[in-house]
CSV table of C-alpha atoms in Angstrom, one decimal:
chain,number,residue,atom,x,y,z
A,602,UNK,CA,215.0,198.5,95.7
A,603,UNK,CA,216.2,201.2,93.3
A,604,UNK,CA,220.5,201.7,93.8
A,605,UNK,CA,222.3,204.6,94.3
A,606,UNK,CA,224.0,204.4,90.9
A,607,UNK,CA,220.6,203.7,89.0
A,608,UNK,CA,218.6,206.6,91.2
A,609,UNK,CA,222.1,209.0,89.8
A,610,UNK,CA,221.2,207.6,86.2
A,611,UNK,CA,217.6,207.7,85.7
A,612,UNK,CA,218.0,211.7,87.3
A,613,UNK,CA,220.7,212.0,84.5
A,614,UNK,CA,218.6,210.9,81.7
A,615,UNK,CA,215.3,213.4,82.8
A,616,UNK,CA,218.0,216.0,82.8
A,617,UNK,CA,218.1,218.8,80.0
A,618,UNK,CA,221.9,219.3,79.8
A,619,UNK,CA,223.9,216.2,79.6
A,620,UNK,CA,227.1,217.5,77.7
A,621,UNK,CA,230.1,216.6,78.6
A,622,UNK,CA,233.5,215.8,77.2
A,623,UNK,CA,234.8,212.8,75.7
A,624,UNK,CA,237.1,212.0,78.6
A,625,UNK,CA,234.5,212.6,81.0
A,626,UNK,CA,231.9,210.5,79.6
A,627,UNK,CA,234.0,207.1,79.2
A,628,UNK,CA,235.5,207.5,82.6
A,629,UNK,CA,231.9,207.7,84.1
A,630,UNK,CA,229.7,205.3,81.6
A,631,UNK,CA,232.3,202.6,80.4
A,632,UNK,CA,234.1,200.0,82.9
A,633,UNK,CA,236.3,197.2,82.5
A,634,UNK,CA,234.8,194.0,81.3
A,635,UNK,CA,231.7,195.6,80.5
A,636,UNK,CA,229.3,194.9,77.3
A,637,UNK,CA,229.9,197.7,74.5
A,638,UNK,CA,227.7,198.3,71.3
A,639,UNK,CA,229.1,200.5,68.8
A,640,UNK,CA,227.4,202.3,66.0
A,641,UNK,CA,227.6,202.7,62.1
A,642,UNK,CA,228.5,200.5,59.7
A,643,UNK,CA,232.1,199.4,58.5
A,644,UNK,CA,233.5,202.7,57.0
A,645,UNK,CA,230.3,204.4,57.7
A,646,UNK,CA,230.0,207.1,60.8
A,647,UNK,CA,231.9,205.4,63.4
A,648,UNK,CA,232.3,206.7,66.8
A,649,UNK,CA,236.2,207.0,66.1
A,650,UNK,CA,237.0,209.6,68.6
A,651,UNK,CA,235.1,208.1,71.9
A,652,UNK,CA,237.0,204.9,70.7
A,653,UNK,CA,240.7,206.6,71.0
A,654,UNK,CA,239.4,207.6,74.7
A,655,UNK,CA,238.6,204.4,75.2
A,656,UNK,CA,242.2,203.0,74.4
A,657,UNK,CA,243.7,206.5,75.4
A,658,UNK,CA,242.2,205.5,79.3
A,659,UNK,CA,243.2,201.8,79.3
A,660,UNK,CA,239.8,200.5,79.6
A,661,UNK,CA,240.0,196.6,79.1
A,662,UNK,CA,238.5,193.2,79.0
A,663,UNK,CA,235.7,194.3,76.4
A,664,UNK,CA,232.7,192.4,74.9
A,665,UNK,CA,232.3,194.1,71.8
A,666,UNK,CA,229.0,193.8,70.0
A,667,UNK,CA,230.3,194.2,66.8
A,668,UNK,CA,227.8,194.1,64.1
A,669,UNK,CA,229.3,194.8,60.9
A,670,UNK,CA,232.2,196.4,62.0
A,671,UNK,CA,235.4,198.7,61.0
A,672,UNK,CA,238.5,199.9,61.5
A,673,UNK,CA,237.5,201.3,64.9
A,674,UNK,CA,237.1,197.7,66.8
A,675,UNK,CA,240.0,196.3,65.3
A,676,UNK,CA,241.7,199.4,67.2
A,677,UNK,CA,240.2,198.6,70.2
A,678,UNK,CA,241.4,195.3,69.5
A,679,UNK,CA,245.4,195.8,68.8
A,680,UNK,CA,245.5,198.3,71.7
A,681,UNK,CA,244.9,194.9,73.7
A,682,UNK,CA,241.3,196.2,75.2
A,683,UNK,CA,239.0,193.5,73.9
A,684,UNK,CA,237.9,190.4,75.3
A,685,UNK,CA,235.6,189.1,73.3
A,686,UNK,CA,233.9,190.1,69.9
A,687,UNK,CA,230.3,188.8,68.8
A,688,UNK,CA,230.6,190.2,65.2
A,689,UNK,CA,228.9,189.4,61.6
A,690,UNK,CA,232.1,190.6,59.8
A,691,UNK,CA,235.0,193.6,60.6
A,692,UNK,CA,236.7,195.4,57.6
A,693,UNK,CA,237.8,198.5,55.9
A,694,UNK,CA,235.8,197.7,52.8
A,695,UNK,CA,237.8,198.9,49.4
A,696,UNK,CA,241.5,199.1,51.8
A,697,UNK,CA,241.2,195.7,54.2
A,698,UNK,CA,238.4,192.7,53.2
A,699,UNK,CA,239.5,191.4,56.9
A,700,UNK,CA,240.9,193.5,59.6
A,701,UNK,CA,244.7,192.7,60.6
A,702,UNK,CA,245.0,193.1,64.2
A,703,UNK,CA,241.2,190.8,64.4
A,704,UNK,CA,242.6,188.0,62.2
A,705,UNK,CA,245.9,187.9,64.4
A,706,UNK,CA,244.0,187.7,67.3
A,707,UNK,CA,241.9,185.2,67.0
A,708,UNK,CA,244.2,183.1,64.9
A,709,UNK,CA,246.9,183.5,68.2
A,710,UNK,CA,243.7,182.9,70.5
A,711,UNK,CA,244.3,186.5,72.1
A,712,UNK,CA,240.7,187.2,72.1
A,713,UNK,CA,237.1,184.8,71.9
A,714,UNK,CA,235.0,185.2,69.0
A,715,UNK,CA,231.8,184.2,67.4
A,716,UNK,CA,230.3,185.1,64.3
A,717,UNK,CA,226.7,185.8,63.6
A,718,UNK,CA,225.4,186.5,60.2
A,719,UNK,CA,224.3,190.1,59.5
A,720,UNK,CA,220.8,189.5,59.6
A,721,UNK,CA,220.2,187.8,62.6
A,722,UNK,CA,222.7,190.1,64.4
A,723,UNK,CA,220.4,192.8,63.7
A,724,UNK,CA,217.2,190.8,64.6
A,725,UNK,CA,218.9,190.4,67.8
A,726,UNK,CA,219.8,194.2,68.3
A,727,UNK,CA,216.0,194.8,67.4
A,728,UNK,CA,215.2,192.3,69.9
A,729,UNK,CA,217.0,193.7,72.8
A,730,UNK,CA,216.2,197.0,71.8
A,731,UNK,CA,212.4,195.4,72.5
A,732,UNK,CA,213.1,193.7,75.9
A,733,UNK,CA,213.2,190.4,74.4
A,734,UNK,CA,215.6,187.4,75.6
A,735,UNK,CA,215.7,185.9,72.6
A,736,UNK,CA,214.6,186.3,68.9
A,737,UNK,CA,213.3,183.3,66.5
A,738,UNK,CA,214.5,183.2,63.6
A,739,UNK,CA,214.6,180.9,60.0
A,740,UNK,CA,217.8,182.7,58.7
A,741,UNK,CA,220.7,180.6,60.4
A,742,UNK,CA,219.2,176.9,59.6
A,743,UNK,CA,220.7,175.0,56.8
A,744,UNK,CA,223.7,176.9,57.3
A,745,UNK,CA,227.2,176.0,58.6
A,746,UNK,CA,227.2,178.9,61.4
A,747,UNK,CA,224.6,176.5,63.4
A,748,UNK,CA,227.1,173.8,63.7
A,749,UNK,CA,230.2,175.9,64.0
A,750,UNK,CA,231.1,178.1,67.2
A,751,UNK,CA,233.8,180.1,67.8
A,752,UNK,CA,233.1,179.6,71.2
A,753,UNK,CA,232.7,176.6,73.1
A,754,UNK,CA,229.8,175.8,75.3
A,755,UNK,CA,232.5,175.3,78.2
A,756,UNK,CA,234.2,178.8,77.4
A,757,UNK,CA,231.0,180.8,77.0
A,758,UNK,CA,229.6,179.3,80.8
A,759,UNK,CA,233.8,180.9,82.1
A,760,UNK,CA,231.9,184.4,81.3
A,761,UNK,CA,228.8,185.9,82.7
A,762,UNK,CA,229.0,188.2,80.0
A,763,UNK,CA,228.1,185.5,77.2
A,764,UNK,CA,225.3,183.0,77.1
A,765,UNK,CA,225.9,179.9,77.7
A,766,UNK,CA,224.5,178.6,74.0
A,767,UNK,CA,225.6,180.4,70.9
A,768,UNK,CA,221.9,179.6,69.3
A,769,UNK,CA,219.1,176.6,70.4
A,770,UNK,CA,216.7,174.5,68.1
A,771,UNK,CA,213.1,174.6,68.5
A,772,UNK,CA,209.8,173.4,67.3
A,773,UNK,CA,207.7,176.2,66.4
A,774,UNK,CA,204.9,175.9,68.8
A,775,UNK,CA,202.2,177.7,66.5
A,776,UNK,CA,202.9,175.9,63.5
A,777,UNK,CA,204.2,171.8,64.6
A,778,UNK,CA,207.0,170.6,62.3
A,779,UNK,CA,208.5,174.1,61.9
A,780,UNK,CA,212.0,174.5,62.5
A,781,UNK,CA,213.3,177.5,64.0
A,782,UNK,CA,216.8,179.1,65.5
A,783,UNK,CA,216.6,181.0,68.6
A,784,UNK,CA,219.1,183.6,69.3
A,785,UNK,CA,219.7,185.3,72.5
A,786,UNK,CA,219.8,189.2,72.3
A,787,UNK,CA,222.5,190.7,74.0
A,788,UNK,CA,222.7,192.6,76.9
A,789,UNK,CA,224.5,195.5,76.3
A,790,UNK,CA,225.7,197.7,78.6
A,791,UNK,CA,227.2,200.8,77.1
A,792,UNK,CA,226.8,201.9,73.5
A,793,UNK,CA,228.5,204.4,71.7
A,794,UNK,CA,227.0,206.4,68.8
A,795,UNK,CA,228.1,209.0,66.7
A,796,UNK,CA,225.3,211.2,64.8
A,797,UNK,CA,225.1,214.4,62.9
A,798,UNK,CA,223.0,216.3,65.3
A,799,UNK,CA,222.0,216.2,69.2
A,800,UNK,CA,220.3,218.3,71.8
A,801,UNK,CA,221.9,218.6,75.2
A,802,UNK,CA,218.5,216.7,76.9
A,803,UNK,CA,220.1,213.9,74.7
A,804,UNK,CA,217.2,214.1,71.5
A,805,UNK,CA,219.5,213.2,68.2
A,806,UNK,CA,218.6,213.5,65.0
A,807,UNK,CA,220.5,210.6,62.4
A,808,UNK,CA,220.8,211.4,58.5
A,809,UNK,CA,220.9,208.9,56.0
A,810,UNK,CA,221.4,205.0,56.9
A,811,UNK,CA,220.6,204.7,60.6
A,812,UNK,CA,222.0,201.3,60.8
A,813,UNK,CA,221.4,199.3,64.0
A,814,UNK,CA,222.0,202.5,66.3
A,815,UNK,CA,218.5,203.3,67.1
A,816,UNK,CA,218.4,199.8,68.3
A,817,UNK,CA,221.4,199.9,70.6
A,818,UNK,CA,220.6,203.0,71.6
A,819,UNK,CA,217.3,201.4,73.0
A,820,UNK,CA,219.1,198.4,74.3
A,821,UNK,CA,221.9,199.7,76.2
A,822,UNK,CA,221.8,200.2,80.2
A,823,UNK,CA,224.2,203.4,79.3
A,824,UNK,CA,224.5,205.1,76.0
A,825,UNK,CA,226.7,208.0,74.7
A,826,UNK,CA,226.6,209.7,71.8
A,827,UNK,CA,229.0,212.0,70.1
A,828,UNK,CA,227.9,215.1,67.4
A,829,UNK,CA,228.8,216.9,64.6
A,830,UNK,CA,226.1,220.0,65.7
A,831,UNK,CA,225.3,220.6,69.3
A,832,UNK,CA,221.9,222.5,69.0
A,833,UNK,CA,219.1,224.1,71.8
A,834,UNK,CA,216.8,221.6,73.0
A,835,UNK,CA,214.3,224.0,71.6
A,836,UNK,CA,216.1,224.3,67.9
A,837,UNK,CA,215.9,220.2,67.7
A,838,UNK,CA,211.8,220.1,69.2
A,839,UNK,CA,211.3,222.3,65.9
A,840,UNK,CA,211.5,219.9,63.5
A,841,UNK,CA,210.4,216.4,65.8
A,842,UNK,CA,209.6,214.0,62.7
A,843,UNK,CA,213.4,214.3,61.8
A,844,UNK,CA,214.4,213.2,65.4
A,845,UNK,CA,215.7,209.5,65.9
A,846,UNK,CA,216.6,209.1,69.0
A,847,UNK,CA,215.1,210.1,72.4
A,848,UNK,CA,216.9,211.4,75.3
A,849,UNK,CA,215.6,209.2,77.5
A,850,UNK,CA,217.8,207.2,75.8
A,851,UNK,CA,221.1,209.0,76.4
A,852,UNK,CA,223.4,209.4,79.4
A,853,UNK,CA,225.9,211.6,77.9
A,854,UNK,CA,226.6,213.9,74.4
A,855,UNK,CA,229.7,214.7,73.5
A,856,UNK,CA,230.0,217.5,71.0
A,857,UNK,CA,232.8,216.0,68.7
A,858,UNK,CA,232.9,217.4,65.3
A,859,UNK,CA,234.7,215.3,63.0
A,860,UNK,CA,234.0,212.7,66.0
A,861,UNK,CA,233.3,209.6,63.3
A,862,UNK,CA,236.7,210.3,61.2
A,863,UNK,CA,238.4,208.3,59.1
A,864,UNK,CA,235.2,207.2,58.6
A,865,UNK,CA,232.5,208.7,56.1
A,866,UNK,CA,229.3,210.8,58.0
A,867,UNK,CA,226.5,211.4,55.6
A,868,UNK,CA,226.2,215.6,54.6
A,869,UNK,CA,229.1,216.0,56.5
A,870,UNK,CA,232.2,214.4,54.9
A,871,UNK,CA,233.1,211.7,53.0
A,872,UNK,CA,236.2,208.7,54.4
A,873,UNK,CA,239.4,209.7,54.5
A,874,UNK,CA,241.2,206.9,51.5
A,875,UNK,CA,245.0,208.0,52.9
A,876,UNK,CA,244.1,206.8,56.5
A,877,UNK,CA,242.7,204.2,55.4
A,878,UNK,CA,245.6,203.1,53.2
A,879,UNK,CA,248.3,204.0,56.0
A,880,UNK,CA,246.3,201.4,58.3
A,881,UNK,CA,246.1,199.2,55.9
A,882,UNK,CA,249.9,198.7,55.9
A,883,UNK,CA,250.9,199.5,59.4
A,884,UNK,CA,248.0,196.9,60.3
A,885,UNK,CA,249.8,194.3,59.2
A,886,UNK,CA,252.7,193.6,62.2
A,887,UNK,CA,252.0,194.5,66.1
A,888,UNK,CA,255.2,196.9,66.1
A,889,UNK,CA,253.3,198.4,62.8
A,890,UNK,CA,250.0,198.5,64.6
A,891,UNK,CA,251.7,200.5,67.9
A,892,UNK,CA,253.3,202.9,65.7
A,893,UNK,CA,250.1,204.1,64.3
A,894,UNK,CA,248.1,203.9,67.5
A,895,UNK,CA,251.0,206.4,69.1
A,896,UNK,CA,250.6,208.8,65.8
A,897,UNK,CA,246.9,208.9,65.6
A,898,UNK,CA,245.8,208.1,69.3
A,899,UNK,CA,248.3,208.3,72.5
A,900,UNK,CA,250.3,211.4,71.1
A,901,UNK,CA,246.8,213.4,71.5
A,902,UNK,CA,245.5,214.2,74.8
A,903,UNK,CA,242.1,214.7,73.2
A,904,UNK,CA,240.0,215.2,69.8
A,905,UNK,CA,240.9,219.0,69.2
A,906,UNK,CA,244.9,218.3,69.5
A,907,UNK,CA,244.1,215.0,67.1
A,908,UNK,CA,242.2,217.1,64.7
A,909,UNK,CA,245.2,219.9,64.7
A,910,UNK,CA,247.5,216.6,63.6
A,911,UNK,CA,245.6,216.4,60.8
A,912,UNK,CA,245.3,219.8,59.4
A,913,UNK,CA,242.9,222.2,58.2
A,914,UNK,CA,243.3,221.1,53.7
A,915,UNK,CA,243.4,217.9,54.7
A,916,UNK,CA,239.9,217.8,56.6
A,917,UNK,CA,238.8,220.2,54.1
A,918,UNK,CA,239.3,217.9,50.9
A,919,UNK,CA,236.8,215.6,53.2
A,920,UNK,CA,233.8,217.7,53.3
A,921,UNK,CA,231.1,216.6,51.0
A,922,UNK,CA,229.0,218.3,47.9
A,923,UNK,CA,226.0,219.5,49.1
A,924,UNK,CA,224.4,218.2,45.6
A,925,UNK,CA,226.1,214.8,45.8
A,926,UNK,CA,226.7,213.8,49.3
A,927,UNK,CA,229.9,213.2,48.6
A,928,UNK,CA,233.1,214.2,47.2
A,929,UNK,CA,233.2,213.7,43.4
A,930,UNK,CA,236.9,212.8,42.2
A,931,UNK,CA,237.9,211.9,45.5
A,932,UNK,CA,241.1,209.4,45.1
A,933,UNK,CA,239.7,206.4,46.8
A,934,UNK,CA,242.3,203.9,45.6
């Protein structure tokens, strides 16, 4: 029997308009102790602004997906929202080789982790994205991360979120004497995306690297996705073979411009190397950490009034050279 709240969803994800605004979409789409993918890569088009709303609305007891992660989840997690993090690695590549406010957690035992290596993390995005319950793999054997959990088999059975192995060992059926890993795809419940282009029927159109979000896009019982451009339906139809994503995939869009800042968005802008440095440093105590996120985050009722903060030259510096797709002489360091 179909429920009331799926009936509501599949209606919203046959419909042609599904904007709304930041606030709106994580107070509808993201609950407490829910499952949450996140897209991009490290410094690399990062859903910053949705993840500000997150903290901004107190939404709590996450299971992060993490991937390859940035400067984003480690937000999430010194604003105290995260419960537990399945991640391959989380810096600010070039500023901070490993994230301040993740380290302290896990070495204080605020949060759970486990770490998967960035292949088979992506196998298993690919996987769920497919319907699978589990991808075999040859990439984790001979390696330590078989033998070593961050998570116990106790700890992972307290949480219906997790499974209750972190991998299992199995002959190869096909081919006897084989060895192979088998790791369980997760089950994602919301995912959060930030692209260069979308449609308001939810069609979005990725440039450059797509990185795992096609795949948790796919995967995810609930996925928003914030835009630099908010085109027609018909405009984005034009041009299909550059589309990524289908709106049968989306719940929500969020037209966000400068939505993936401090982070880099390809033919947009390039990362912003004086946020980066600031965290880097304020990173590095809790009192530093809650000073920042009151700067940048809970002294901004939305996007617009944190994008006001920052100024007009400043963004400007950011935006990238059409022949380059980036910004040559850009102080990085």
């Amino acid at each position: 029997m179909t429920s009331a709240f799926e009936m509501e969803r599949l209606a919203m994800r046959e419909s042609r308009d599904k904007v709304m605004t930041a606030r709106q979409a994580v107070e509808r789409f993201l609950h407490d102790g829910d499952c949450l993918a996140l897209g991009g890569f490290v410094t690399n088009r990062r859903p910053y602004a949705m993840v500000h709303e997150i903290i901004r609305q107190g939404k709590k007891d996450l299971y992060v997906e993490g991937g390859s992660s940035g400067g984003d989840v480690d937000m999430l997690i010194g604003a105290g929202r995260v419960k537990a993090i399945m991640v391959a690695y989380i810096a600010n590549s070039g500023y901070t080789q490993v994230l301040r406010c993740f380290r302290r957690a896990v070495e204080q035992g605020r949060i759970l982790f486990d770490d998967y290596s960035i292949d088979t993390q992506t196998i298993a995005y690919h996987g769920a994205a497919l319907g699978l319950p589990y991808v075999a793999v040859k990439n984790t054997l001979g390696s330590d991360l078989s033998a070593k959990w961050g998570m116990s088999r106790e700890e992972r059975l307290r949480h219906p979120k997790l499974t209750p192995e972190k991998f299992l060992f199995q002959e190869n059926p096909f081919h006897p004497g084989e060895r192979l890993c088998l790791i369980p795809t997760p089950r994602i419940d919301v995912a959060f995306i930030h692209v260069q282009t979308a449609s308001p029927d939810g069609t979005c159109r990725l440039i450059g690297p797509e990185f795992q979000d096609v795949d948790i896009a796919m995967a995810a019982t609930r996925t928003v996705v914030s835009c630099e451009e908010l085109v027609s339906n018909d405009e984005i139809r034009r041009r299909p073979e550059q589309n990524s994503i289908t709106g049968l995939c989306v719940d929500a869009v969020v037209h966000l411009p400068w939505g993936a800042h401090p982070s880099q968005c390809y033919a947009q802008y390039d990362y912003d190397p004086g946020y980066y440095r600031e965290y880097d440093q304020a990173s590095r105590s809790d009192e530093g950490f809650a000073a920042f996120a009151e700067k940048y985050v809970f002294s901004h009722p939305d996007h617009d009034s944190y994008l006001d903060a920052l100024g007009v030259s400043r963004l400007a510096k950011l935006r990238v050279e059409p022949c380059y797709g980036y910004v040559p002489g850009l102080k990085r360091k």
